Short mmCIF file of C-alpha atoms in Angstrom, two decimals:
data_model
loop_
_atom_site.label_atom_id
_atom_site.label_comp_id
_atom_site.label_asym_id
_atom_site.label_seq_id
_atom_site.Cartn_x
_atom_site.Cartn_y
_atom_site.Cartn_z
CA MET A 1 35.95 11.50 49.30
CA ASN A 2 33.38 13.82 50.16
CA LEU A 3 30.48 13.85 53.45
CA GLN A 4 28.81 15.80 53.25
CA ASP A 5 26.50 14.10 49.85
CA PRO A 6 24.43 11.26 51.40
CA GLU A 7 25.65 9.02 49.10
CA GLU A 8 29.01 9.17 49.90
CA ARG A 9 29.09 9.74 53.38
CA ALA A 10 27.14 6.09 53.53
CA ALA A 11 29.57 4.24 51.35
CA ALA A 12 32.52 5.68 53.35
CA THR A 13 30.64 4.84 56.92
CA GLY A 14 30.29 1.05 55.52
CA GLU A 15 34.04 1.23 54.70
CA TYR A 16 35.49 2.32 57.31
CA VAL A 17 33.82 0.05 59.90
CA LEU A 18 34.53 -3.10 56.96
CA GLY A 19 38.35 -1.60 57.30
CA THR A 20 38.84 -0.55 54.11
CA LEU A 21 39.43 3.39 54.01
CA GLY A 22 42.46 4.15 52.32
CA GLN A 23 44.84 5.48 54.45
CA ASP A 24 44.29 9.33 54.00
CA ASP A 25 40.10 8.98 54.17
CA HIS A 26 40.63 6.99 57.01
CA ALA A 27 42.34 9.52 58.91
CA ALA A 28 40.11 12.10 57.44
CA PHE A 29 37.13 10.12 58.54
CA SER A 30 38.86 9.13 61.67
CA GLN A 31 38.46 12.95 62.18
CA ALA A 32 36.01 14.04 61.41
CA LEU A 33 34.37 11.61 63.35
CA ALA A 34 35.50 12.75 66.41
CA GLN A 35 33.48 15.88 66.12
CA SER A 36 30.13 14.59 64.48
CA PRO A 37 27.76 12.52 67.37
CA ALA A 38 25.73 12.27 63.99
CA LEU A 39 28.29 9.83 62.29
CA GLN A 40 29.27 8.54 65.51
CA ALA A 41 25.53 7.16 65.19
CA GLU A 42 26.06 6.08 61.28
CA VAL A 43 29.27 3.86 62.80
CA TYR A 44 27.37 2.47 65.49
CA ALA A 45 24.63 1.67 63.06
CA TRP A 46 27.03 -0.57 60.35
CA GLN A 47 28.24 -2.12 63.28
CA ASP A 48 25.31 -3.36 64.86
CA ARG A 49 24.14 -4.33 60.98
CA LEU A 50 27.84 -6.08 60.77
CA LEU A 51 27.26 -8.49 63.33
CA ASN A 52 23.87 -9.56 62.98
CA LEU A 53 24.99 -10.56 59.30
CA SER A 54 27.75 -12.09 60.81
CA LYS A 55 25.41 -14.04 63.28
CA ARG A 56 23.56 -15.58 59.97
CA ALA A 57 26.81 -17.38 58.24
CA ALA A 58 26.09 -20.77 60.07
CA PRO A 59 29.47 -22.40 60.91
CA LEU A 60 30.39 -25.64 58.92
CA SER A 61 33.20 -28.60 60.14
CA PRO A 62 35.75 -28.90 57.75
CA ARG A 63 36.22 -31.61 55.88
CA ALA A 64 38.54 -34.26 56.78
CA GLN A 65 40.56 -34.01 53.34
CA LEU A 66 40.98 -30.61 53.38
CA TRP A 67 42.67 -30.68 56.25
CA GLN A 68 45.18 -33.04 54.38
CA ARG A 69 45.45 -30.57 51.79
CA ILE A 70 46.48 -28.19 54.00
CA ASP A 71 48.87 -30.27 55.93
CA ALA A 72 50.50 -30.90 52.07
CA THR A 73 50.40 -27.66 51.31
CA LEU A 74 52.24 -26.19 54.56
CA GLY A 75 54.57 -29.36 54.59
CA ALA A 76 53.58 -30.31 57.34
CA MET A 77 53.37 -33.97 58.34
CA ALA A 78 49.19 -35.57 58.15
CA ALA A 79 49.59 -37.56 61.55
CA VAL A 80 52.39 -36.48 63.83
CA ALA A 81 51.35 -37.35 67.67
CA LEU A 82 52.09 -34.35 70.02
CA PRO A 83 53.56 -34.68 73.19
CA PRO A 84 50.43 -34.13 76.57
CA ARG A 85 49.84 -31.67 77.88
CA SER A 86 50.17 -31.98 81.98
CA SER A 87 45.90 -30.00 81.99
CA GLY A 88 43.18 -29.70 79.79
CA PRO A 89 43.62 -30.57 75.75
CA ALA A 90 45.83 -30.53 73.43
CA ARG A 91 45.56 -27.34 71.62
CA LEU A 92 45.18 -27.87 68.26
CA PRO A 93 47.03 -25.78 65.45
CA TRP A 94 45.26 -22.40 63.88
CA TRP A 95 43.79 -24.04 61.48
CA GLN A 96 42.19 -26.65 62.68
CA ARG A 97 40.37 -24.44 64.83
CA LEU A 98 37.01 -24.53 63.91
CA GLY A 99 36.65 -21.07 65.87
CA TRP A 100 38.68 -19.81 63.29
CA TRP A 101 36.71 -20.93 60.38
CA GLN A 102 33.44 -19.36 61.98
CA GLY A 103 34.77 -15.98 62.57
CA LEU A 104 35.89 -16.36 59.33
CA SER A 105 33.14 -17.34 57.38
CA GLY A 106 31.43 -14.72 59.18
CA LEU A 107 33.86 -11.75 57.95
CA ALA A 108 33.19 -12.82 54.54
CA VAL A 109 29.45 -12.83 54.63
CA ALA A 110 29.85 -9.46 55.94
CA ALA A 111 32.40 -8.38 53.97
CA SER A 112 30.22 -9.70 50.79
CA VAL A 113 27.37 -8.07 52.11
CA VAL A 114 29.11 -4.70 52.63
CA MET A 115 30.24 -4.53 49.40
CA ALA A 116 26.86 -5.21 47.46
CA ALA A 117 25.21 -2.42 49.32
CA LEU A 118 27.75 -0.27 49.22
CA LEU A 119 27.56 -0.45 45.35
CA VAL A 120 23.77 -0.48 45.58
CA GLN A 121 23.88 3.04 47.59
CA ARG A 122 26.19 4.39 44.76
CA GLY A 123 24.27 3.33 42.49
CA GLY A 124 21.11 5.76 43.73
CA ILE A 125 18.48 3.26 44.10
CA ASP A 126 15.86 3.46 47.35
CA PRO A 127 16.65 1.74 50.55
CA THR A 128 13.55 1.67 51.17
CA GLY A 129 11.74 -1.39 51.83
CA ASP A 130 12.12 -5.34 51.90
CA ARG A 131 15.29 -5.90 49.75
CA TYR A 132 17.34 -9.29 48.65
CA LEU A 133 21.40 -8.89 47.85
CA ALA A 134 23.18 -10.94 45.66
CA MET A 135 26.63 -10.91 44.41
CA LEU A 136 27.01 -12.87 41.11
CA GLN A 137 31.15 -14.22 41.33
CA SER A 138 33.08 -16.74 38.78
CA PRO A 139 33.64 -20.22 40.35
CA GLN A 140 37.27 -19.76 39.14
CA ASP A 141 38.66 -17.02 40.87
CA GLN A 142 36.21 -14.90 42.79
CA THR A 143 35.14 -11.97 41.00
CA THR A 144 32.43 -10.29 41.43
CA ALA A 145 31.17 -9.08 38.49
CA TRP A 146 27.57 -8.29 38.82
CA VAL A 147 24.74 -6.98 41.83
CA VAL A 148 21.46 -8.43 42.05
CA GLU A 149 19.33 -5.86 43.76
CA ILE A 150 15.44 -6.82 44.38
CA ARG A 151 12.52 -4.96 45.89
CA ALA A 152 10.11 -7.70 47.29
CA GLY A 153 6.80 -6.66 45.10
CA GLY A 154 8.24 -4.12 42.81
CA THR A 155 11.47 -4.92 40.29
CA LEU A 156 14.58 -6.88 39.97
CA ARG A 157 18.32 -5.00 38.70
CA LEU A 158 21.05 -6.87 37.66
CA ARG A 159 24.00 -4.79 36.97
CA PRO A 160 27.81 -5.18 36.24
CA VAL A 161 30.33 -4.08 38.37
CA SER A 162 33.48 -4.86 36.60
CA ASP A 163 34.61 -5.59 33.24
CA MET A 164 33.72 -8.77 31.73
CA GLY A 165 35.28 -8.14 28.31
CA VAL A 166 33.96 -9.68 25.37
CA VAL A 167 31.20 -12.56 24.92
CA PRO A 168 32.56 -14.78 22.00
CA ALA A 169 31.13 -14.41 17.96
CA GLY A 170 27.85 -16.48 18.67
CA ARG A 171 27.90 -17.04 21.79
CA SER A 172 25.43 -14.62 24.25
CA LEU A 173 24.85 -14.36 28.11
CA GLN A 174 21.59 -15.61 29.65
CA PHE A 175 20.25 -14.91 32.79
CA TRP A 176 18.85 -17.65 35.18
CA THR A 177 17.36 -17.49 39.08
CA LYS A 178 16.25 -20.41 40.81
CA MET A 179 14.42 -20.69 43.76
CA PRO A 180 15.51 -23.51 46.70
CA GLY A 181 14.26 -26.59 46.66
CA ALA A 182 12.80 -26.32 42.40
CA ALA A 183 13.81 -28.84 40.20
CA GLY A 184 14.77 -26.42 37.53
CA PRO A 185 16.56 -22.62 36.99
CA THR A 186 14.24 -20.43 35.01
CA SER A 187 15.32 -18.14 32.71
CA LEU A 188 15.22 -14.28 32.97
CA GLY A 189 16.97 -13.23 29.48
CA LEU A 190 19.75 -12.83 27.86
CA VAL A 191 21.86 -9.68 29.33
CA LYS A 192 24.73 -7.73 27.61
CA THR A 193 28.52 -6.97 29.11
CA GLY A 194 28.05 -3.75 30.58
CA GLN A 195 24.47 -3.23 30.57
CA ALA A 196 22.52 -3.14 33.19
CA LEU A 197 18.70 -4.85 33.28
CA GLU A 198 15.84 -4.05 35.20
CA LEU A 199 12.24 -6.72 35.42
CA PRO A 200 9.35 -6.60 37.37
CA VAL A 201 9.15 -9.33 40.08
CA SER A 202 6.72 -10.90 37.99
CA ARG A 203 9.22 -12.63 35.44
CA LEU A 204 10.83 -14.66 38.75
CA PRO A 205 8.87 -17.98 40.29
CA GLY A 206 9.25 -16.08 43.66
CA VAL A 207 11.45 -13.87 45.93
CA GLY A 208 13.45 -15.25 49.00
CA GLN A 209 16.49 -15.53 50.36
CA GLN A 210 18.66 -18.58 49.19
CA GLN A 211 17.79 -17.68 46.15
CA LEU A 212 20.06 -18.95 43.50
CA PHE A 213 20.84 -15.98 40.54
CA GLU A 214 23.16 -17.48 37.58
CA ILE A 215 24.59 -16.43 34.32
CA THR A 216 25.95 -18.61 31.46
CA LEU A 217 27.57 -18.63 28.30
CA GLU A 218 25.10 -19.92 25.81
CA PRO A 219 24.20 -20.34 22.13
CA GLU A 220 23.58 -16.84 20.68
CA ASN A 221 19.59 -16.69 20.46
CA GLY A 222 19.83 -18.43 24.50
CA SER A 223 19.61 -22.14 25.02
CA PRO A 224 17.95 -24.24 22.86
CA ILE A 225 16.36 -26.36 25.64
CA GLY A 226 14.74 -23.89 28.56
CA ARG A 227 17.41 -24.64 30.62
CA PRO A 228 21.46 -23.69 30.77
CA THR A 229 23.74 -26.07 28.95
CA GLY A 230 26.98 -24.01 28.65
CA PRO A 231 29.11 -23.06 31.60
CA ILE A 232 28.36 -20.85 34.41
CA LEU A 233 30.17 -18.15 34.48
CA TYR A 234 28.62 -16.52 37.41
CA VAL A 235 27.06 -17.61 40.46
CA GLY A 236 25.30 -15.93 43.32
CA ARG A 237 22.71 -16.66 46.12
CA THR A 238 20.42 -14.05 47.61
CA ILE A 239 19.77 -12.52 51.33
CA ALA A 240 17.67 -10.43 53.13
CA LEU A 241 18.92 -6.88 53.94
#
């Protein structure tokens, strides 16, 4: 960790605030933080950024079926009559407290955004101007394989961030996007594992928040019908930074 390097410094600051620095790096960063007002200001800026991002996560009430699955997993009874308390409402188990899920939702969004932002910073991309980020994850195990960055009025960049293995013979990876409310997705072409892709935003049907991006497995020359025919390998939606 070299805090004199602007990119490493920005990445380390974000990881410090998020709590993902290793023990040695955390100790070194804490020591530098105590002696550097400039570094302290960067930490405060990251904290404010994360707070704002966590507020964007709309609270959701989990469905009743989810409680049943949790009860079954934990070996609990589905319906247990608890004795009334002398004052105030009965305290719900932690897994049925809406606030707990709201907090978890906010942290998950913040962590995803910070991870994407750090990946973009480490790629040396100019951080100025309107930007949208999306992390494309596997629907099966939530592995993040690609990061999409869009500069409004500029370019889209799709960058691989993990090993995706080998594409089966006779098949290809096709990149798609879909604006909220659109009738169907728009193809952005074929991509290759391990290779970045850059496109002008004029190729896109639009740019905005909650814009869907996905990569599907298609025939060797791509989908023959103008819409996905194979399974979704990676998918994600944009948020504005």
